[in-house]
Short mmCIF file of C-alpha atoms in Angstrom, two decimals:
data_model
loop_
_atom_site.label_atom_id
_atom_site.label_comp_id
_atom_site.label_asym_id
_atom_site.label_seq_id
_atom_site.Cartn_x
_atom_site.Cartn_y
_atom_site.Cartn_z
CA UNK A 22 0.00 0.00 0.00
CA UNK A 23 1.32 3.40 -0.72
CA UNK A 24 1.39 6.20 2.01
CA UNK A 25 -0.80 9.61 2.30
CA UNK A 26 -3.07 8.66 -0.25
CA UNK A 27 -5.96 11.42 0.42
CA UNK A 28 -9.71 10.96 0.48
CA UNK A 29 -11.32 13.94 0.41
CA UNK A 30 -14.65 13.90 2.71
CA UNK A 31 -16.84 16.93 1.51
CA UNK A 32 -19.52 18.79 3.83
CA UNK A 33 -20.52 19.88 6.71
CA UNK A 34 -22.54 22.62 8.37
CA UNK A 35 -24.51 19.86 10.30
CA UNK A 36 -24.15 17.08 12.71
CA UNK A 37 -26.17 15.26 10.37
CA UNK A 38 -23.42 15.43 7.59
CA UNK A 39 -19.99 15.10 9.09
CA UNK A 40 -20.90 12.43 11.90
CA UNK A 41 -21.33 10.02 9.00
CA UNK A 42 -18.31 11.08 7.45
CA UNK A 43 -16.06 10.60 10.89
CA UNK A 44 -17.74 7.30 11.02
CA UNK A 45 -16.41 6.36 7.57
CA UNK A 46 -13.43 8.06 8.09
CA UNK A 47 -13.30 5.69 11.01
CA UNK A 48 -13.98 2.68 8.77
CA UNK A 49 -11.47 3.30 6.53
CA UNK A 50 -8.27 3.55 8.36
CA UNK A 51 -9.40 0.40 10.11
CA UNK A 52 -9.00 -1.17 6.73
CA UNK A 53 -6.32 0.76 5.04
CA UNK A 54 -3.77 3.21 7.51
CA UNK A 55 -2.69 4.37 4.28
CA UNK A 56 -5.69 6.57 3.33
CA UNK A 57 -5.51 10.15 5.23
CA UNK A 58 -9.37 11.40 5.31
CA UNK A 59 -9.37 15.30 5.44
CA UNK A 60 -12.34 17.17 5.34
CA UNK A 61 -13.73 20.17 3.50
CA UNK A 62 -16.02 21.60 5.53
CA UNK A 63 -17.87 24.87 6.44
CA UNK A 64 -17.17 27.89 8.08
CA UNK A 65 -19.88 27.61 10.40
CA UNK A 66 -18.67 26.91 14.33
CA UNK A 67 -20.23 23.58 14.94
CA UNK A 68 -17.72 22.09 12.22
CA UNK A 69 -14.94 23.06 13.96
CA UNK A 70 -16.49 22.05 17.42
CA UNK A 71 -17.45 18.10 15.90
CA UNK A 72 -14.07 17.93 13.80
CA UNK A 73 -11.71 19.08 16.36
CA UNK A 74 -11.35 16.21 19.03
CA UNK A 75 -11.63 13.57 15.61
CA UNK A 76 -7.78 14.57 15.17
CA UNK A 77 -8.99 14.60 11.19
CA UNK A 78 -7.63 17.01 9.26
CA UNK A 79 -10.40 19.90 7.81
CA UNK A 80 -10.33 22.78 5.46
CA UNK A 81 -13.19 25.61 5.72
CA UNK A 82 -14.57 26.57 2.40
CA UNK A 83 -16.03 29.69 2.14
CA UNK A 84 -19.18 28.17 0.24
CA UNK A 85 -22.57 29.54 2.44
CA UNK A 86 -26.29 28.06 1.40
CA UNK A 87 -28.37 30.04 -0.61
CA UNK A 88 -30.78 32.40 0.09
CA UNK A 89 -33.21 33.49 -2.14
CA UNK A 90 -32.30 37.64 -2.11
CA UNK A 91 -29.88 39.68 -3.95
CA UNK A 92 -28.16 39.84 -1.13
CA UNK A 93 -28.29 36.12 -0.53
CA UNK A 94 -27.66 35.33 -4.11
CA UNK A 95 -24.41 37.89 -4.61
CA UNK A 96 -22.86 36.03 -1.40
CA UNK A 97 -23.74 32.35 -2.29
CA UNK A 98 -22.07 33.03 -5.87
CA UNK A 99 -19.03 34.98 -3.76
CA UNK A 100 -18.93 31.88 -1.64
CA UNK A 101 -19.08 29.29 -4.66
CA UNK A 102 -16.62 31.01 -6.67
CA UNK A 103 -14.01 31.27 -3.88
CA UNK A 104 -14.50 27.46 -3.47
CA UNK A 105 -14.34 26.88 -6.58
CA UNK A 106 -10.60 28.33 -6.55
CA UNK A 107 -9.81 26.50 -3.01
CA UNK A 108 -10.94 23.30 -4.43
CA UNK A 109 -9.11 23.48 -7.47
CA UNK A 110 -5.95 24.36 -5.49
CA UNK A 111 -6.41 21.44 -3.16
CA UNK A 112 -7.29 18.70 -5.59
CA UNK A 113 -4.02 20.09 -7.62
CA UNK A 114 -1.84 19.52 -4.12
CA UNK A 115 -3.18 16.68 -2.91
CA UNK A 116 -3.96 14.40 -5.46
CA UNK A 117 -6.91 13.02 -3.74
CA UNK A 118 -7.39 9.33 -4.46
CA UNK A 119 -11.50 10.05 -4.27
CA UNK A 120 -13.78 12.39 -2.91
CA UNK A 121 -17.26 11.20 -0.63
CA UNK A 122 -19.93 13.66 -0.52
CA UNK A 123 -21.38 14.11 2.95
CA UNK A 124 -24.75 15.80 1.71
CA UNK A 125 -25.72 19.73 1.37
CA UNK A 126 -24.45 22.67 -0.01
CA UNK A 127 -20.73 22.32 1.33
CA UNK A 128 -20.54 19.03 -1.03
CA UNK A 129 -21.55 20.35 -4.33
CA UNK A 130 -17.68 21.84 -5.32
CA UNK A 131 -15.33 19.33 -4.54
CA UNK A 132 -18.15 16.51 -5.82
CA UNK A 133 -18.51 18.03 -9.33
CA UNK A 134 -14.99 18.64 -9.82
CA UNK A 135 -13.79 15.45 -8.90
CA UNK A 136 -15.84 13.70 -10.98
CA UNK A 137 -15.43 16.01 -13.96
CA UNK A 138 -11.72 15.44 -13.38
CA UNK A 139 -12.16 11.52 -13.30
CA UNK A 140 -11.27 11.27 -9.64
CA UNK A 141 -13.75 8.54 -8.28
CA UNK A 142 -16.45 10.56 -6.61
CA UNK A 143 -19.36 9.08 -4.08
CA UNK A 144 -21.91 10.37 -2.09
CA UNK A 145 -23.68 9.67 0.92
CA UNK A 146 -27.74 10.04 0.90
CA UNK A 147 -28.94 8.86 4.08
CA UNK A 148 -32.47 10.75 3.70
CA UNK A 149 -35.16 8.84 2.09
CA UNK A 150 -35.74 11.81 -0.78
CA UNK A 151 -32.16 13.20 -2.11
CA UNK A 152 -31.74 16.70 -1.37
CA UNK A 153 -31.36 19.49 -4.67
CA UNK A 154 -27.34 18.98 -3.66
CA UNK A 155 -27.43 15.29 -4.23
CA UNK A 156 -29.85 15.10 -7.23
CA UNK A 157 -27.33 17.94 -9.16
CA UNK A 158 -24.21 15.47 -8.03
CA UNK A 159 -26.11 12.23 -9.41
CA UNK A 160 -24.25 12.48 -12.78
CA UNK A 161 -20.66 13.22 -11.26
CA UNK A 162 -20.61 10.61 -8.92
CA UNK A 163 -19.74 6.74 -9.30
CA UNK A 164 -21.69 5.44 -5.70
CA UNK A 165 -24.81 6.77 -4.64
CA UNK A 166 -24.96 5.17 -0.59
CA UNK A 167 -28.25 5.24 0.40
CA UNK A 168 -29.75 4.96 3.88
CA UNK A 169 -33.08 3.27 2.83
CA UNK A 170 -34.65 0.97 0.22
CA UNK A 171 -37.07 3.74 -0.45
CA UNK A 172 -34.56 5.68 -1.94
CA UNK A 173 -34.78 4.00 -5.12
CA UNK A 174 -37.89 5.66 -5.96
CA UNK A 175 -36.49 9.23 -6.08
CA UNK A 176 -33.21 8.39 -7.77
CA UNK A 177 -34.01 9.14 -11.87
CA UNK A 178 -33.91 5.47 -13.74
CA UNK A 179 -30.61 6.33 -15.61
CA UNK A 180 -28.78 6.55 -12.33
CA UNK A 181 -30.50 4.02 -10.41
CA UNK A 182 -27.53 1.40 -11.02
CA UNK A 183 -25.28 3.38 -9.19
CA UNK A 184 -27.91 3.49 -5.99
CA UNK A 185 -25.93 1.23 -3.06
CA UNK A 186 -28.17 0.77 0.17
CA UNK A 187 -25.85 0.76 2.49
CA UNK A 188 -27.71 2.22 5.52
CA UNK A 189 -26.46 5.48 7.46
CA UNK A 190 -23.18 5.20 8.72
CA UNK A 191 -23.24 5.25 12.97
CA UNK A 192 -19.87 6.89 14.78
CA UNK A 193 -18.19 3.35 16.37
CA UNK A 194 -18.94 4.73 19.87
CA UNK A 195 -22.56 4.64 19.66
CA UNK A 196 -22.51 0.82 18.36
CA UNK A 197 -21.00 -0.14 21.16
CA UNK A 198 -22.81 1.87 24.10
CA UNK A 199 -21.57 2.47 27.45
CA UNK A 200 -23.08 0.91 30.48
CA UNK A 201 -26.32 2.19 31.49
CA UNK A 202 -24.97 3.72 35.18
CA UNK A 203 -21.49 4.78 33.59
CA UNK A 204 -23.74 7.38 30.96
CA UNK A 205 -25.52 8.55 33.98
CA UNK A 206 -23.18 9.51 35.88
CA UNK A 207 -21.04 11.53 33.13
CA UNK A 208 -24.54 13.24 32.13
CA UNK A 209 -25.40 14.12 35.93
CA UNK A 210 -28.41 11.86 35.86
CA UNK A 211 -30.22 9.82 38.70
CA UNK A 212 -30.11 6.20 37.42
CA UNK A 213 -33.06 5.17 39.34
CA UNK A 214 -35.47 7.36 36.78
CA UNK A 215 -36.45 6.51 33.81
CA UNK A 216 -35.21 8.98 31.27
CA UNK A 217 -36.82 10.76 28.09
CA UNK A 218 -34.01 12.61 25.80
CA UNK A 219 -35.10 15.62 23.77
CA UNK A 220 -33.04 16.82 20.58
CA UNK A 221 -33.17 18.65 18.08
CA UNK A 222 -30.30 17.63 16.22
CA UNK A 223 -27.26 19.41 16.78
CA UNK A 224 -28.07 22.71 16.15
CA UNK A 225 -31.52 22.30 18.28
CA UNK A 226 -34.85 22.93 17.21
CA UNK A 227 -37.36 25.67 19.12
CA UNK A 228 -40.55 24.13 18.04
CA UNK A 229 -39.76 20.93 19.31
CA UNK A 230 -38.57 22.88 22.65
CA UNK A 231 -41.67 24.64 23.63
CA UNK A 232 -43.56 21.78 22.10
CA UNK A 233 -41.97 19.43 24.75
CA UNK A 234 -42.12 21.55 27.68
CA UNK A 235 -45.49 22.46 27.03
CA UNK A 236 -46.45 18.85 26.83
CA UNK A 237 -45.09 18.28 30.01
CA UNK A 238 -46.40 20.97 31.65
CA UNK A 239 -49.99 19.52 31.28
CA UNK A 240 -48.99 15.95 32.82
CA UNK A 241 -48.03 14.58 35.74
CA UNK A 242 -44.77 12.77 35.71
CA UNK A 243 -43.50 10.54 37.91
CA UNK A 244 -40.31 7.89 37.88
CA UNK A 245 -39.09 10.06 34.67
CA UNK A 246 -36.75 12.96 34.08
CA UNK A 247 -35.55 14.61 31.20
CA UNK A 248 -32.13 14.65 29.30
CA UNK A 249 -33.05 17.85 26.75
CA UNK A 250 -30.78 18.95 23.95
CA UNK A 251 -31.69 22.26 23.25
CA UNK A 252 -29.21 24.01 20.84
CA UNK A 253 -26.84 26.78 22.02
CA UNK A 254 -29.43 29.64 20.82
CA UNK A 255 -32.13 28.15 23.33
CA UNK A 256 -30.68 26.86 26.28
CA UNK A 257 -31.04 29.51 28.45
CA UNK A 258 -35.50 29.28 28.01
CA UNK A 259 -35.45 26.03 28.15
CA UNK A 260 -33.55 25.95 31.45
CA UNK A 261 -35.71 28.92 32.95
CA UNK A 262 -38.94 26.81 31.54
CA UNK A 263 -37.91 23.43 33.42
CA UNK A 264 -36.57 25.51 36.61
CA UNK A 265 -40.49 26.93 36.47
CA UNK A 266 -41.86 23.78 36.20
CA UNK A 267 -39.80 22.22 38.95
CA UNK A 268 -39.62 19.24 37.12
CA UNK A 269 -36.31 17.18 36.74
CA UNK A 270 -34.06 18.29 33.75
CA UNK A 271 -30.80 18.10 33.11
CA UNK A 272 -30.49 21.11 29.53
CA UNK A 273 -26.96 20.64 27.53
CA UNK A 274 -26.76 22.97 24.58
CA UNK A 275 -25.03 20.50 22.84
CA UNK A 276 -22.48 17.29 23.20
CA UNK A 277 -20.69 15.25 21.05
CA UNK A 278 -20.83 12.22 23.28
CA UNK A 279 -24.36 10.92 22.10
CA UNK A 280 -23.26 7.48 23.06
CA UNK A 281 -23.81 8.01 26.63
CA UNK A 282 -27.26 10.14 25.81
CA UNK A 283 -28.02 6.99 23.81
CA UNK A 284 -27.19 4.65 26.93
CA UNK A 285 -29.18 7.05 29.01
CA UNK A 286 -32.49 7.07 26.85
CA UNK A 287 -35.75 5.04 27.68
CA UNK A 288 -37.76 7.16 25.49
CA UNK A 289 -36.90 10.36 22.35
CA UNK A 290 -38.38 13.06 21.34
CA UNK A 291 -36.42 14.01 18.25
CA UNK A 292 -36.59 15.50 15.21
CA UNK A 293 -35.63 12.96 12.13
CA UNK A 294 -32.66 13.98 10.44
CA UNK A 295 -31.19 10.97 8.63
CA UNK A 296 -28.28 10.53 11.20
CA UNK A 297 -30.99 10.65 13.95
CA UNK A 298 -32.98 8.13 12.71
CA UNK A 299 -30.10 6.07 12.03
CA UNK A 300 -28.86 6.26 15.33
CA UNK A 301 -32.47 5.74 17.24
CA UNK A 302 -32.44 2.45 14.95
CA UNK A 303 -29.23 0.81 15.76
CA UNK A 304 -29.76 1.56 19.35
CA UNK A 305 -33.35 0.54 19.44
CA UNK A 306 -34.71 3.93 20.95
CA UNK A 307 -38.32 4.44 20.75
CA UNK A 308 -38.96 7.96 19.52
CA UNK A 309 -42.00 10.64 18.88
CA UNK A 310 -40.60 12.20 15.66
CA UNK A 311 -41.22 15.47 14.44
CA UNK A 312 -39.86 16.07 11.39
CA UNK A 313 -38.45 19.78 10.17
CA UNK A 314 -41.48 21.22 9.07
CA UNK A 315 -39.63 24.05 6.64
CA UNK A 316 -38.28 22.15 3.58
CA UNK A 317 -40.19 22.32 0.48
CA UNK A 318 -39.36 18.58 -0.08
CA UNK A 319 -40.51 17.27 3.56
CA UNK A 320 -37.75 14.59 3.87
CA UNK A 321 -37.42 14.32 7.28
CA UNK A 322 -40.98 13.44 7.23
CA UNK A 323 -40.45 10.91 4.96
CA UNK A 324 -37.45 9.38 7.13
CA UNK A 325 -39.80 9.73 10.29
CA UNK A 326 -42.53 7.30 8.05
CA UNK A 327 -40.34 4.31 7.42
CA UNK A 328 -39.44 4.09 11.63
CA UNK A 329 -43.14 4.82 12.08
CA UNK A 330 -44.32 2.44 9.37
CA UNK A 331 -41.93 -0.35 10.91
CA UNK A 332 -43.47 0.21 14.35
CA UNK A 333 -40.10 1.86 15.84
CA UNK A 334 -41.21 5.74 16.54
CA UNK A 335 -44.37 7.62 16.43
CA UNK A 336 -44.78 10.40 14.03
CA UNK A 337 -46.73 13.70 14.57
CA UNK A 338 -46.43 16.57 12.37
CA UNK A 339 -44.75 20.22 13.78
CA UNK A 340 -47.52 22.51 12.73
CA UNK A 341 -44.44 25.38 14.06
CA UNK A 342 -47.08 26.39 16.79
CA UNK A 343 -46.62 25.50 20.42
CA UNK A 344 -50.64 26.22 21.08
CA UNK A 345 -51.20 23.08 18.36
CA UNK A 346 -48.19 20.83 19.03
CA UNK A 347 -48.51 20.57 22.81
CA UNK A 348 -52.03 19.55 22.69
CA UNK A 349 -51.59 16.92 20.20
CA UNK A 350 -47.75 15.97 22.16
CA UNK A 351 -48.83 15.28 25.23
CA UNK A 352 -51.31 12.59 24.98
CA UNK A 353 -48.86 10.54 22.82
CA UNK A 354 -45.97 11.47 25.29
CA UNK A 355 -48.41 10.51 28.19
CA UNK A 356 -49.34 6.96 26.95
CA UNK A 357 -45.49 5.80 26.31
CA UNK A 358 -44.13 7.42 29.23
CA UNK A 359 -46.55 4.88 31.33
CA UNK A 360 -46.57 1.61 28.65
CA UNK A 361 -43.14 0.14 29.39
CA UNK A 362 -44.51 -2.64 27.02
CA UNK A 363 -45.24 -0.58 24.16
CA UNK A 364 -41.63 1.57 24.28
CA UNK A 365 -39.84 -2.25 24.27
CA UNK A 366 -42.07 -3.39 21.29
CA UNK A 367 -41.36 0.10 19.98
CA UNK A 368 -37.25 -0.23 20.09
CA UNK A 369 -37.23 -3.83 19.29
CA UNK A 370 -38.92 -2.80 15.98
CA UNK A 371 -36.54 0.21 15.09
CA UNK A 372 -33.52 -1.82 15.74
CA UNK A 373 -34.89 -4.15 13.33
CA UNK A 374 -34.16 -1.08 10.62
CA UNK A 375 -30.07 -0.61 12.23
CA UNK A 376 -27.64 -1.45 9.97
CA UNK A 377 -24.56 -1.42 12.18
CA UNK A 378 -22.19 -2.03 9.07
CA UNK A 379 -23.05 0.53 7.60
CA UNK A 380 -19.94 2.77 7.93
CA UNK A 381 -18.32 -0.50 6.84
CA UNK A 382 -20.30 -0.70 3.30
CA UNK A 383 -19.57 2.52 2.35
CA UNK A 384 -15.85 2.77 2.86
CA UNK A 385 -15.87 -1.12 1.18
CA UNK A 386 -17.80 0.85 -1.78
CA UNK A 387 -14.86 3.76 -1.59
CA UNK A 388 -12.23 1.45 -1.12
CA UNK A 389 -13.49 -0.52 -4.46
CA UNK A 390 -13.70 2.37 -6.41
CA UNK A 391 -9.84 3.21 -6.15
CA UNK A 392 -8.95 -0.41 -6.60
CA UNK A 393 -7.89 -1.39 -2.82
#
């Protein structure tokens, strides 16, 4: 094998893209210590904050999403131009070997010139419906690695071939979850309560916030107490909420140890972001899920429907109220936070969906691809 061959692992902006990535990144140098994975990522701070303790190398490209105003528009061109240059630079220094897609805007440059380059190009699409990003990259790209089965039906005919169902690829830690009483203790948790986690992803979600709170603030909870995940921007009302409730709540803005929240969980309330659902699967987490109610496309809602149609999680739609969500929450909440039968039959049947290999079949697919 040669030495400081380069996979480039393109994306970011999101836990939901670059956990993935780590975990193939992972995956890879347990099968070949001569690939070095670095990462072109975003600007934005959680990048730096997930990437950092990885000890993987990353690049910030100045590419930002679009937004629909001139404004927007003269700074999303700005952004893709200068990328544009920075990409060309670094596939001209490094000589990357191939280049994996992690999903979203911060893909689209180093995908498309790769590929228009002949450099063996991939891409990750753990959501059920392929974002704009992903269905532009279709024709650059040799590997499409899909999450779900479903997939197949929103993937155009001609590229279909190149579809892989791999499943979403889980960071090693979480397949392999610390003891029960070990994740309590590191999270500050009483281990004789049952605990419900509430996320919104990494970056935290207010509707799902007041939605939860709300809830809660209508029932009357015993043996439970919550693990919530706000999101940096909302911590501080969520914390002043539970404190006025004087209900037990541990509020962490954010963490990068979802093992141990994993370990921790008896019952999620989550949004249902690819990675999320991937993760409440292999762990066998019964979940409410409320899907992101703002994309045009509604994919989270159609991850949230293959858990829910499996039996593993319950779906109800964010109507981006708290006066409609709580009312329609709570009841839900109420019946599995007293059914212990129901949230087993509930996990068993979303672990049935994990595919713990799945870091495993992509890097095999990345590997095979550059002939190693």
């Amino acid at each position: 094998m040669g030495e400081d061959r380069t996979i480039l692992f393109a994306g970011g902006g999101t836990g939901g893209h670059l956990y993935p990535g780590i975990s193939v990144a992972q995956a890879i140098g347990a099968m070949d210590a001569g690939i070095r994975p670095v990462f072109l990522c975003t600007r934005r701070a959680i990048d730096a904050t997930i990437l950092t303790p990885t000890g993987y190398e990353f690049i910030e490209q100045p590419v930002v999403p679009l937004v629909r105003s001139v404004s927007g528009l003269l700074r999303f061109y700005k952004g893709w131009r200068e990328t544009q240059e920075q990409v060309r630079r670094i596939l001209a220094e490094r000589n990357p070997v191939a280049v994996l897609g992690l999903g979203g805007y911060a893909a689209g440059v180093a995908v498309k010139a790769a590929g228009s380059r002949g450099i063996p190009a991939a891409i990750l699409n753990p959501d059920v419906i392929p974002g704009k990003a992903n269905q532009y990259l279709l024709k650059y790209v040799r590997a499409v690695c899909c999450q779900y089965e479903a997939t197949l039906e929103h993937v155009p005919a001609g590229h279909r071939d190149k579809c892989r169902v791999t499943g979403c690829p889980v960071r090693r830690e979480i397949l392999a979850l610390p003891e029960r009483e070990e994740a309590m203790g590191r999270l500050e948790l009483d281990p004789m309560l049952r605990t419900l986690v509430v996320t919104g992803a990494s970056q935290g979600a207010r509707t799902v916030n007041e939605a939860v709170v709300a809830a809660l603030g209508t029932m009357k909870i015993q043996g439970w107490q919550v693990l919530h995940l706000s999101g940096t921007e909302h911590a501080a009302a969520v914390r002043a909420s539970y404190r006025e409730l004087k209900m037990p709540a541990r509020v962490i803005d954010f963490t990068p140890a979802m093992a141990d929240v994993w370990a921790a969980a008896d019952l999620a309330v989550s949004r249902s972001g690819a990675s999320s659902c991937a993760e409440l699967a292999v762990c066998g987490i019964p979940s409410i899920l409320m899907p992101y109610p703002f994309h045009n496309d509604m994919h989270q809602r159609a991850n949230a429907k293959v858990l829910a149609d499996a039996g593993g999680a319950a779906l109800l739609d964010d109507e981006k109220d708290v006066k409609l969500n709580a009312p329609r929450l709570a009841p839900i909440l109420g019946a599995l936070m007293n059914d212990q039968n129901r949230r087993k039959a509930m996990g068993e049947a979303a672990k049935g969906l994990g595919k713990a290999e799945a870091a495993q079949e992509v890097a095999r697919t990345l590997l095979g691809m550059i002939g190693t």
